[in-house]
């Protein structure tokens, strides 16, 4: 089956170009021109990835991402944005986006980014169940969950990928660039700020066990003490 992509973009010319190229690349593409329609389409169909423009009528991209994350922690979200301001990109990551691409961009680059996320999703489905014990908590990467006894804490895909790398290297000092390259695939300033957001989210999850300390080594990186 062809991977299904939801494309929410109010620029009809750009939407046509993206859709045409994605179809040629072998994807099944559903397009919408406003945020409300995007939310409705996501409720009706199962998508493998979402491309969401930030500036859309009715509901903006941030609102759409929040709605999608309420229904799925797994589906990758890539923001298409004309905005290059740091706060906009950080807000995008905090609302659940996995990546962003700034206009103008090459279709080739967009397709490459899509393929990276879909390969990760496919690998996740094929992986053997992976358990990590962090203090008194049990982390199951493939399920995107942390278990505190019978209580389950749900994670986003990026949170789970970050925690997996930290768990695999627990009690070791990890440099920021090392974490970025292994989890995000590149060392980028804005991705670095996004990583800080995810680190904060993981710390909140760890409040269930006071023996766990996700330490920031200023000027260097992080260490998961457990």
Coordinates of C-alpha atoms in Angstrom, one line a residue, residues 13-214:
X13 CA -0.3 26.7 -6.2
X14 CA 2.2 25.3 -3.6
X15 CA -0.3 22.6 -2.6
X16 CA -0.7 21.5 -6.2
X17 CA 3.1 21.3 -6.7
X18 CA 3.7 19.4 -3.5
X19 CA 0.9 16.9 -4.1
X20 CA 1.9 16.3 -7.7
X21 CA 5.5 15.6 -6.8
X22 CA 4.5 13.3 -3.8
X23 CA 2.1 11.3 -6.0
X24 CA 4.9 10.9 -8.6
X25 CA 7.1 9.7 -5.7
X26 CA 4.6 7.0 -4.8
X27 CA 2.5 8.6 -2.0
X28 CA -1.2 8.8 -1.5
X29 CA -1.9 12.4 -0.8
X30 CA -5.0 14.1 0.8
X31 CA -5.0 17.9 0.6
X32 CA -6.9 20.5 2.6
X33 CA -6.7 24.3 2.5
X34 CA -7.6 25.1 6.1
X35 CA -7.0 23.8 9.6
X36 CA -10.5 22.7 10.4
X37 CA -10.7 20.6 7.3
X38 CA -7.3 19.1 8.2
X39 CA -8.6 18.0 11.6
X40 CA -11.7 16.5 10.0
X41 CA -9.7 14.5 7.5
X42 CA -7.4 13.2 10.2
X43 CA -10.4 11.9 12.1
X44 CA -11.8 10.1 9.1
X45 CA -8.6 8.5 7.7
X46 CA -5.4 6.8 8.9
X47 CA -2.4 8.8 7.8
X48 CA 1.3 7.8 7.9
X49 CA 2.6 11.4 8.0
X50 CA 1.2 15.0 8.1
X51 CA 2.5 18.1 6.4
X52 CA 1.0 21.1 8.1
X53 CA 1.4 24.7 7.1
X54 CA 1.5 27.1 10.1
X55 CA -0.4 30.0 8.6
X56 CA -3.9 28.6 7.6
X57 CA -7.4 30.0 7.9
X58 CA -10.0 28.8 10.5
X59 CA -7.4 26.9 12.5
X60 CA -3.6 27.5 12.3
X61 CA -1.0 24.8 12.1
X62 CA -0.2 24.9 15.8
X63 CA -3.9 24.1 16.7
X64 CA -4.0 21.3 14.1
X65 CA -0.9 19.7 15.5
X66 CA -2.4 19.8 19.0
X67 CA -5.5 18.1 17.7
X68 CA -3.5 15.4 15.9
X69 CA -1.5 14.7 19.0
X70 CA -4.6 14.3 21.0
X71 CA -5.5 11.4 18.7
X72 CA -2.0 10.0 17.9
X73 CA 1.5 10.2 19.5
X74 CA 3.0 8.3 16.6
X75 CA 2.1 9.9 13.3
X76 CA 5.1 12.2 12.3
X77 CA 4.2 15.9 11.8
X78 CA 6.3 18.2 9.6
X79 CA 5.5 21.9 9.7
X80 CA 5.7 23.8 6.4
X81 CA 6.4 27.4 7.4
X82 CA 7.3 30.8 6.0
X83 CA 8.4 31.8 9.5
X84 CA 12.0 31.6 10.5
X85 CA 11.7 33.1 14.0
X86 CA 13.1 30.9 16.8
X87 CA 9.9 31.2 19.0
X88 CA 7.7 30.0 16.1
X89 CA 9.9 26.9 15.6
X90 CA 10.1 26.2 19.3
X91 CA 6.3 26.6 19.6
X92 CA 5.9 24.1 16.7
X93 CA 8.0 21.5 18.5
X94 CA 6.2 22.1 21.8
X95 CA 2.8 21.5 20.1
X96 CA 4.0 18.1 18.8
X97 CA 5.8 18.7 15.5
X98 CA 8.7 16.4 14.7
X99 CA 10.4 18.6 12.1
X100 CA 10.0 21.8 10.1
X101 CA 10.8 22.9 6.6
X102 CA 11.0 26.6 5.8
X103 CA 9.7 28.2 2.6
X104 CA 11.1 28.3 0.0
X105 CA 12.3 24.7 -0.1
X106 CA 13.2 22.1 -2.6
X107 CA 10.7 19.3 -3.2
X108 CA 13.6 16.9 -3.2
X109 CA 14.6 17.9 0.3
X110 CA 11.0 17.6 1.5
X111 CA 10.7 14.1 0.0
X112 CA 14.0 13.1 1.7
X113 CA 12.7 14.2 5.1
X114 CA 9.4 12.4 4.6
X115 CA 11.3 9.2 3.7
X116 CA 13.4 9.5 6.9
X117 CA 10.4 9.6 9.1
X118 CA 8.6 6.8 7.2
X119 CA 11.6 4.5 7.5
X120 CA 11.7 5.2 11.2
X121 CA 8.0 4.3 11.5
X122 CA 8.5 1.1 9.5
X123 CA 11.5 0.1 11.6
X124 CA 9.5 0.8 14.8
X125 CA 6.8 -1.6 13.6
X126 CA 9.3 -4.3 12.8
X127 CA 11.4 -3.9 15.9
X128 CA 11.4 -6.5 18.7
X129 CA 9.9 -5.2 21.9
X130 CA 12.6 -3.1 23.7
X131 CA 12.4 -2.7 27.5
X132 CA 14.5 -0.3 29.5
X133 CA 14.5 -0.1 33.3
X134 CA 15.1 3.5 34.5
X135 CA 15.0 3.6 38.3
X136 CA 11.7 2.0 39.2
X137 CA 10.1 2.9 35.9
X138 CA 9.9 0.6 32.8
X139 CA 10.3 2.2 29.4
X140 CA 9.0 0.3 26.3
X141 CA 10.2 2.1 23.3
X142 CA 8.0 0.4 20.7
X143 CA 4.9 1.1 22.7
X144 CA 5.9 4.7 23.3
X145 CA 5.2 4.3 27.0
X146 CA 6.7 4.6 30.5
X147 CA 5.2 2.3 33.1
X148 CA 5.1 3.2 36.7
X149 CA 3.6 0.0 38.1
X150 CA 0.2 -0.3 36.4
X151 CA 0.1 3.3 35.4
X152 CA 1.2 4.1 31.8
X153 CA 2.7 7.4 30.6
X154 CA 2.4 8.0 26.9
X155 CA 5.2 9.5 24.9
X156 CA 5.5 11.1 21.5
X157 CA 7.8 9.4 19.0
X158 CA 10.5 12.0 19.5
X159 CA 10.3 11.7 23.3
X160 CA 10.7 8.0 23.0
X161 CA 13.6 8.2 20.6
X162 CA 15.4 10.7 22.8
X163 CA 14.7 8.6 26.0
X164 CA 15.9 5.4 24.2
X165 CA 19.3 7.0 23.4
X166 CA 19.6 8.4 27.0
X167 CA 18.6 5.0 28.5
X168 CA 21.2 3.2 26.3
X169 CA 23.8 5.5 27.6
X170 CA 22.6 6.0 31.2
X171 CA 25.1 7.4 33.8
X172 CA 27.3 8.7 31.0
X173 CA 27.9 12.3 30.0
X174 CA 26.5 12.8 26.5
X175 CA 27.5 15.9 24.5
X176 CA 24.6 18.0 23.0
X177 CA 25.8 17.5 19.5
X178 CA 26.1 13.7 20.1
X179 CA 22.5 13.6 21.1
X180 CA 21.3 15.7 18.2
X181 CA 23.1 13.6 15.6
X182 CA 21.9 10.3 17.0
X183 CA 18.2 11.3 17.6
X184 CA 17.6 14.1 15.1
X185 CA 20.2 13.2 12.5
X186 CA 21.9 16.6 12.5
X187 CA 23.3 19.2 14.8
X188 CA 21.2 22.3 14.3
X189 CA 20.6 25.4 16.5
X190 CA 16.8 25.3 16.4
X191 CA 16.8 21.5 16.8
X192 CA 19.0 22.0 19.8
X193 CA 16.4 24.3 21.4
X194 CA 13.7 21.8 20.5
X195 CA 15.8 19.1 22.3
X196 CA 15.8 21.3 25.5
X197 CA 11.9 21.3 25.3
X198 CA 11.9 17.5 25.1
X199 CA 14.4 17.2 27.9
X200 CA 12.0 19.3 30.1
X201 CA 9.1 17.0 29.1
X202 CA 11.1 13.9 30.1
X203 CA 12.0 15.4 33.5
X204 CA 8.2 15.9 34.2
X205 CA 7.7 12.2 33.4
X206 CA 10.5 11.2 35.8
X207 CA 8.8 12.9 38.7
X208 CA 7.1 9.5 39.3
X209 CA 10.5 8.3 40.6
X210 CA 12.6 10.7 42.7
X211 CA 15.7 8.5 42.3
X212 CA 16.0 9.5 38.6
X213 CA 17.9 12.6 37.7
X214 CA 18.2 13.8 34.1

